[in-house]
mmCIF file of C-alpha atoms in Angstrom:
data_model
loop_
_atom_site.group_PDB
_atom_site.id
_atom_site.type_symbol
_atom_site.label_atom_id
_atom_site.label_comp_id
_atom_site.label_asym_id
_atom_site.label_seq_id
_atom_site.Cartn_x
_atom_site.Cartn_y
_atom_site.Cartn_z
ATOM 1 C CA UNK A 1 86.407 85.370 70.067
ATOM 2 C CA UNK A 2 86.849 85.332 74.240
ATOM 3 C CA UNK A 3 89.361 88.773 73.183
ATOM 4 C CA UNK A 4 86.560 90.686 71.692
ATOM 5 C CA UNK A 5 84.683 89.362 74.604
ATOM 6 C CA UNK A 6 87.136 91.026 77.323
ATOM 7 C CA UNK A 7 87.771 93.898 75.326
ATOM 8 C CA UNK A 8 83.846 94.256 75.095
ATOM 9 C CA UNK A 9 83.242 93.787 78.954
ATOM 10 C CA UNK A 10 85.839 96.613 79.211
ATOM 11 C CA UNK A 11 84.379 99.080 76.831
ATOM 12 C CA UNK A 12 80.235 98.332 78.718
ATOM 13 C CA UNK A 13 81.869 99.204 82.042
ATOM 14 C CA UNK A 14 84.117 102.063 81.127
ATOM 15 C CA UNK A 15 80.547 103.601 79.156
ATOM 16 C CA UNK A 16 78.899 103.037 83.005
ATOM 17 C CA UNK A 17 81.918 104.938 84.853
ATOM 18 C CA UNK A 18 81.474 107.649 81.840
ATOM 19 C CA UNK A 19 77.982 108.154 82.547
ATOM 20 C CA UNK A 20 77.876 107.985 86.505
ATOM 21 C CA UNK A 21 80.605 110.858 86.421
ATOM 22 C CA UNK A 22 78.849 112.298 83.686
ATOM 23 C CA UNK A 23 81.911 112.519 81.598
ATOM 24 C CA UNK A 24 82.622 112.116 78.165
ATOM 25 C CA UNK A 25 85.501 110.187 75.962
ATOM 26 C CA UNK A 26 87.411 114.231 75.460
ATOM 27 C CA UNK A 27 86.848 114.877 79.214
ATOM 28 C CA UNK A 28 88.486 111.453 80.153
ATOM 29 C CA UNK A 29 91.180 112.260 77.437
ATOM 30 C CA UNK A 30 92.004 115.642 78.996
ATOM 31 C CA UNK A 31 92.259 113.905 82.415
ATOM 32 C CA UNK A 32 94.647 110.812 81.355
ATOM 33 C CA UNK A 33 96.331 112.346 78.756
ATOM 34 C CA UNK A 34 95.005 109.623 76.477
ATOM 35 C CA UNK A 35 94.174 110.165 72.883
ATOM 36 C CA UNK A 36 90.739 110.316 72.310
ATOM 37 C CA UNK A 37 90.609 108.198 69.514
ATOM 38 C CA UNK A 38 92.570 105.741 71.828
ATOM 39 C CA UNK A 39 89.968 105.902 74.282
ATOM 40 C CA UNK A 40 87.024 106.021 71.699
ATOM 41 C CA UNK A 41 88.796 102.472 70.047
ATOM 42 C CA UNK A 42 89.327 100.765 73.388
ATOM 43 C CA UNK A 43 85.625 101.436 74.604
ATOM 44 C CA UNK A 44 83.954 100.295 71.152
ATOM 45 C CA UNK A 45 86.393 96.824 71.297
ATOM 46 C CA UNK A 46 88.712 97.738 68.465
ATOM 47 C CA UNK A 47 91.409 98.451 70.595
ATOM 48 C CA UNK A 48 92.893 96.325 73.923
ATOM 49 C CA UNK A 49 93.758 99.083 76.672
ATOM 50 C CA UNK A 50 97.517 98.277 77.685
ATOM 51 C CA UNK A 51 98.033 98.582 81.639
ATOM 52 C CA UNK A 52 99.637 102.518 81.557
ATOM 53 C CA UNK A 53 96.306 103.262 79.975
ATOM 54 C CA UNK A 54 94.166 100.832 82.920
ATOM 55 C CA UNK A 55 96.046 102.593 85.845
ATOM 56 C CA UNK A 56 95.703 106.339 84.578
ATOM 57 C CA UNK A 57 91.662 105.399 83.487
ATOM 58 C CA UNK A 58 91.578 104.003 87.109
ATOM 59 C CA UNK A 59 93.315 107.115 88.898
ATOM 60 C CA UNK A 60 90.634 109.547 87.469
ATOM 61 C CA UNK A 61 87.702 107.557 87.693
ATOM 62 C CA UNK A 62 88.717 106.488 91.344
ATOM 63 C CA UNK A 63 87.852 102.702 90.773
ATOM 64 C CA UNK A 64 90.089 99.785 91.729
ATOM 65 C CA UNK A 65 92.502 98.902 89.307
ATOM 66 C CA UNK A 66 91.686 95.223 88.939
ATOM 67 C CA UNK A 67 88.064 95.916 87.783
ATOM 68 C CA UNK A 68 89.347 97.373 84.901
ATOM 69 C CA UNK A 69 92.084 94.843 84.625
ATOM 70 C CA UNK A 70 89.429 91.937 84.869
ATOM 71 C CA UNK A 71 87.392 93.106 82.328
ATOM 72 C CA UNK A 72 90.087 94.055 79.887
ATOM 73 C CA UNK A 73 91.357 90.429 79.905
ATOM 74 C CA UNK A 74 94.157 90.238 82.198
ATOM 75 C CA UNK A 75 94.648 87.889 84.358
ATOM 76 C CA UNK A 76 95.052 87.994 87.804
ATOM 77 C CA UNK A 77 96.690 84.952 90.253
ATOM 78 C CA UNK A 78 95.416 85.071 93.700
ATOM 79 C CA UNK A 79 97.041 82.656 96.103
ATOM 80 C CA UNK A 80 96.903 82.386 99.839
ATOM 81 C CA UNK A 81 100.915 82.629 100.206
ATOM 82 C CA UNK A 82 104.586 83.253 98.455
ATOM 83 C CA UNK A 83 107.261 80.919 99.648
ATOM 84 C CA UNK A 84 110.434 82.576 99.621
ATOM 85 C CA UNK A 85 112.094 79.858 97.389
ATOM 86 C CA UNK A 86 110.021 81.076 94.304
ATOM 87 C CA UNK A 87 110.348 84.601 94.682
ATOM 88 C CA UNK A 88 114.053 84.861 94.743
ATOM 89 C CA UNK A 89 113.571 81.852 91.570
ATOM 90 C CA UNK A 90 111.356 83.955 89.625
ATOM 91 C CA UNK A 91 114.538 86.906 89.527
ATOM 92 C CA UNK A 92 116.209 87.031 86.227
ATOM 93 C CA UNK A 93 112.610 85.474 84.432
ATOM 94 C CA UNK A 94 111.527 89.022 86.094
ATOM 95 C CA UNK A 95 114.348 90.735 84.233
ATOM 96 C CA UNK A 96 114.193 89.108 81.139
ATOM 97 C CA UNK A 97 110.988 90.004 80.819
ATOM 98 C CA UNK A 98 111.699 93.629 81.633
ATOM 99 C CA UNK A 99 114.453 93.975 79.099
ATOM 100 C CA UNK A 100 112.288 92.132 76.642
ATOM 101 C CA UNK A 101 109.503 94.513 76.606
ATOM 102 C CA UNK A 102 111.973 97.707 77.346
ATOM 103 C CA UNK A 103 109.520 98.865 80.194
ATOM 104 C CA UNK A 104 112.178 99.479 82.466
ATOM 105 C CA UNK A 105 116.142 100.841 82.058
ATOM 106 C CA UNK A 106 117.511 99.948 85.511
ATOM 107 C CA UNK A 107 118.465 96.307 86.231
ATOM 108 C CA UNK A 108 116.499 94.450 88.541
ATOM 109 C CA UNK A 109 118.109 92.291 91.357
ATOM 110 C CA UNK A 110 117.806 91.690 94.619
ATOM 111 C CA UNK A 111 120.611 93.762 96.279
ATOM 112 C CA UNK A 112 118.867 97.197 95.003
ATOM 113 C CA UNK A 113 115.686 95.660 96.506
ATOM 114 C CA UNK A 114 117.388 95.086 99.820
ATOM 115 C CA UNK A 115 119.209 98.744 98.991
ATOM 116 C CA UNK A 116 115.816 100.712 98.586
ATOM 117 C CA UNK A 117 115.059 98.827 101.847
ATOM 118 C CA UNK A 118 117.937 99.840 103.780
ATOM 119 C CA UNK A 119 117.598 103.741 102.892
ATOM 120 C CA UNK A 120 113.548 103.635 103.649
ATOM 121 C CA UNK A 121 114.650 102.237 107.653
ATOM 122 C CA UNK A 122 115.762 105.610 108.942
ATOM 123 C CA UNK A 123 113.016 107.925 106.982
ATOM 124 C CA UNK A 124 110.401 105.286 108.808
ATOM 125 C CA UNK A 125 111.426 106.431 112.172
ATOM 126 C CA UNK A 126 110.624 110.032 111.476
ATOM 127 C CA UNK A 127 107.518 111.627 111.937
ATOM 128 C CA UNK A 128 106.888 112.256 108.746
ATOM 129 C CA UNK A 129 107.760 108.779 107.790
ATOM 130 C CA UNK A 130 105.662 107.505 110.484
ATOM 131 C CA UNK A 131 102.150 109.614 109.409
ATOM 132 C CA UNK A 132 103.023 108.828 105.629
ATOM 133 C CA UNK A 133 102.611 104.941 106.481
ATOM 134 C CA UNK A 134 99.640 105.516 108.600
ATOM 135 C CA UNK A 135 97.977 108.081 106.315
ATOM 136 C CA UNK A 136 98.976 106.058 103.088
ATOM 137 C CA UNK A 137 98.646 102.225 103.959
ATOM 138 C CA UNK A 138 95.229 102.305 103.821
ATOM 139 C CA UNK A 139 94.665 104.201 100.714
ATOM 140 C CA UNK A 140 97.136 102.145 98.915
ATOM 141 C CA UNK A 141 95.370 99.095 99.838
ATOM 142 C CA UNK A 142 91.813 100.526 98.538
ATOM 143 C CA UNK A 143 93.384 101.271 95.710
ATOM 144 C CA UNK A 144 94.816 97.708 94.705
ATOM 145 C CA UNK A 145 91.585 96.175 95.986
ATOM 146 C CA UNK A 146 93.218 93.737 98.094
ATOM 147 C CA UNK A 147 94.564 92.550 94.646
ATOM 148 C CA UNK A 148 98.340 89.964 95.939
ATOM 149 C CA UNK A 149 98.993 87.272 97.516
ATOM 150 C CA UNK A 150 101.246 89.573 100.309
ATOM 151 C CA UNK A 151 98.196 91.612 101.520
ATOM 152 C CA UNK A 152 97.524 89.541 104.587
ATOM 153 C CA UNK A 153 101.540 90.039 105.495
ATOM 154 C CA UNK A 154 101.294 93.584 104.603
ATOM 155 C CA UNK A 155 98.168 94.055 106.982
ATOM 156 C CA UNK A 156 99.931 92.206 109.680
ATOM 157 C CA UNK A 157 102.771 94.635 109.081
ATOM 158 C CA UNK A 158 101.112 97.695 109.378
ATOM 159 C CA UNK A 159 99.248 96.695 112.811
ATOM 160 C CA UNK A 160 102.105 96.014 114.124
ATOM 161 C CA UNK A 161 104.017 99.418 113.072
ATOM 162 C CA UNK A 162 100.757 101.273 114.035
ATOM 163 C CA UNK A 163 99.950 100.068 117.403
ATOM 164 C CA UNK A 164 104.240 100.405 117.847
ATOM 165 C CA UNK A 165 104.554 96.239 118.811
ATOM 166 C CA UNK A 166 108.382 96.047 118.799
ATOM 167 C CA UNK A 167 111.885 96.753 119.405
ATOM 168 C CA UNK A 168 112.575 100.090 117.510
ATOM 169 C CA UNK A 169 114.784 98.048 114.791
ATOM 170 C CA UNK A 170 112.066 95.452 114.503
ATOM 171 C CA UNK A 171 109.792 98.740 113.455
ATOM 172 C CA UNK A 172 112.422 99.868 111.273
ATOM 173 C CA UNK A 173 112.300 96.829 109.396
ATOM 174 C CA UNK A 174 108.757 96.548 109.418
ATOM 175 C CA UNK A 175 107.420 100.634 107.996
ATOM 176 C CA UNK A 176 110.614 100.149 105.204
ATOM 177 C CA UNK A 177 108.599 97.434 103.512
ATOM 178 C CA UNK A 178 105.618 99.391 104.352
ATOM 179 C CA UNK A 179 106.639 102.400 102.632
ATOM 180 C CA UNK A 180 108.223 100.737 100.023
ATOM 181 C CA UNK A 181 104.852 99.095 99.120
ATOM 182 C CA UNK A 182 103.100 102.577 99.659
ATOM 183 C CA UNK A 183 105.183 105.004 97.474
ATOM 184 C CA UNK A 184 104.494 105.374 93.770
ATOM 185 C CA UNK A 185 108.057 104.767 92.577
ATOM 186 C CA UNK A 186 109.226 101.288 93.121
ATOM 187 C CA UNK A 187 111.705 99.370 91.388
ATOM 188 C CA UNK A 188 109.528 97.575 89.085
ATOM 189 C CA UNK A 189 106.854 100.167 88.729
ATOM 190 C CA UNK A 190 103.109 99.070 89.767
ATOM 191 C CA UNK A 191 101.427 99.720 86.451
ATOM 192 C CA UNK A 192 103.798 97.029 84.838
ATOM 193 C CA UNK A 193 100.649 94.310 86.075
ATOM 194 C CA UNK A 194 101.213 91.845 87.086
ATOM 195 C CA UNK A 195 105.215 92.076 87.542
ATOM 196 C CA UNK A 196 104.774 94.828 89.409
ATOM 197 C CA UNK A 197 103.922 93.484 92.222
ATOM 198 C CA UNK A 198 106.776 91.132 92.434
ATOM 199 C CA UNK A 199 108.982 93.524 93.861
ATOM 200 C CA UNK A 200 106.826 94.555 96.802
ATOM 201 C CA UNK A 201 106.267 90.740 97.695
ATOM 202 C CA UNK A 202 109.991 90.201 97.722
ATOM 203 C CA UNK A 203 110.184 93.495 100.364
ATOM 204 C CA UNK A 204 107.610 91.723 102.804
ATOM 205 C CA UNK A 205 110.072 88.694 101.997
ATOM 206 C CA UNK A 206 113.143 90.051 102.789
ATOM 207 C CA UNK A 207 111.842 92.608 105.672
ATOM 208 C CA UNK A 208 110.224 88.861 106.929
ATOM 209 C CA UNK A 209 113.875 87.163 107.104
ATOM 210 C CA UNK A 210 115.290 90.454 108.762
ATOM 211 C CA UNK A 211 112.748 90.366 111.587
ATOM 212 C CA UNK A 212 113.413 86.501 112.090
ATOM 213 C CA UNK A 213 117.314 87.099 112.120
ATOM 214 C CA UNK A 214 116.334 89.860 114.701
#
């Protein structure tokens, strides 16, 4: 009963997005890609909408992606911080549950976290790496609707890099977990809710240790 209930509150709000854009079910289906009889099942409750469908719906109605992940039924953890201890724990449950559901090839694991990290430092401390942060930090975070626990660090981060407070490693360190969080590629990809955003929360983590070692 509390499914057809969430796929329900789903289907009333995507019919409100349809009819503020003034858009119908084959427009929307042009724009995502989605079948329309996909669409037409997940907005009359006989379908759930699985995330791929959520973030492409969300991209070309330009809402946040947890309002359509609320109503569908998902849920979504909030807490005020991540100790390190469980994010490095939660690793190979992370991959298991990638292989498990084949949404990813590559193997997860720390070291091509800290990898992607390492190759992000000197692109940071170009100019175009510097007015990618500063033009795309903000949009990125609009676009997640302050969904993590990490957003706090991550807007820490990104006053530091913009208003330049630090040594020009300590910067470094700082815009390659920026930019990792702001580019659409990540390891994990951020569609794959909510394990998607494990990977950028263990970037804050480990960009966090660097600038302590510092």
């Amino acid at each position: 009963m509390s499914g057809e209930k969430m796929d329900n509150n789903l289907g009333l709000l995507l019919k409100k997005l349809l009819k503020e854009r003034s858009l119908s079910m084959r427009k929307l289906s042009e724009l995502t890609d989605i079948d329309t009889a996909t669409i037409s099942r997940i907005i009359n409750g006989k379908r759930k909408a699985n995330p791929a469908h959520l973030q492409k719906i969300a991209n070309y109605l330009q809402v946040p992606i947890s309002e359509l992940f609320i109503a569908a039924g998902f849920s979504i953890e909030e807490r005020n911080t991540i100790q390190q201890s469980d994010i490095f724990m939660s690793v190979e449950s992370i991959q298991n549950l990638l292989e498990f559901s084949n949404l990813i090839d590559s193997k997860f694991s720390i070291g091509s976290l800290e990898q992607e990290l390492s190759n992000y430092e000197q692109y940071v401390q170009t100019e175009e790496g510097k007015e990618n942060i500063l033009k795309g930090f903000g949009e990125k975070i609009k676009k997640l609707a302050s969904i993590g626990p990490f957003i706090s660090q991550l807007k820490e981060m990104y006053e530091k890099f913009r208003l330049n407070k630090g040594t020009p490693r300590e910067l470094a360190i700082v815009g390659s977990a920026l930019i990792y969080f702001i580019v659409s590629v990540d390891i994990i990809p951020d569609y794959i809710f909510p394990v998607g955003f494990i990977d950028d929360a263990m970037a804050i983590q480990i960009a966090a240790n660097l600038l302590k070692a510092e």
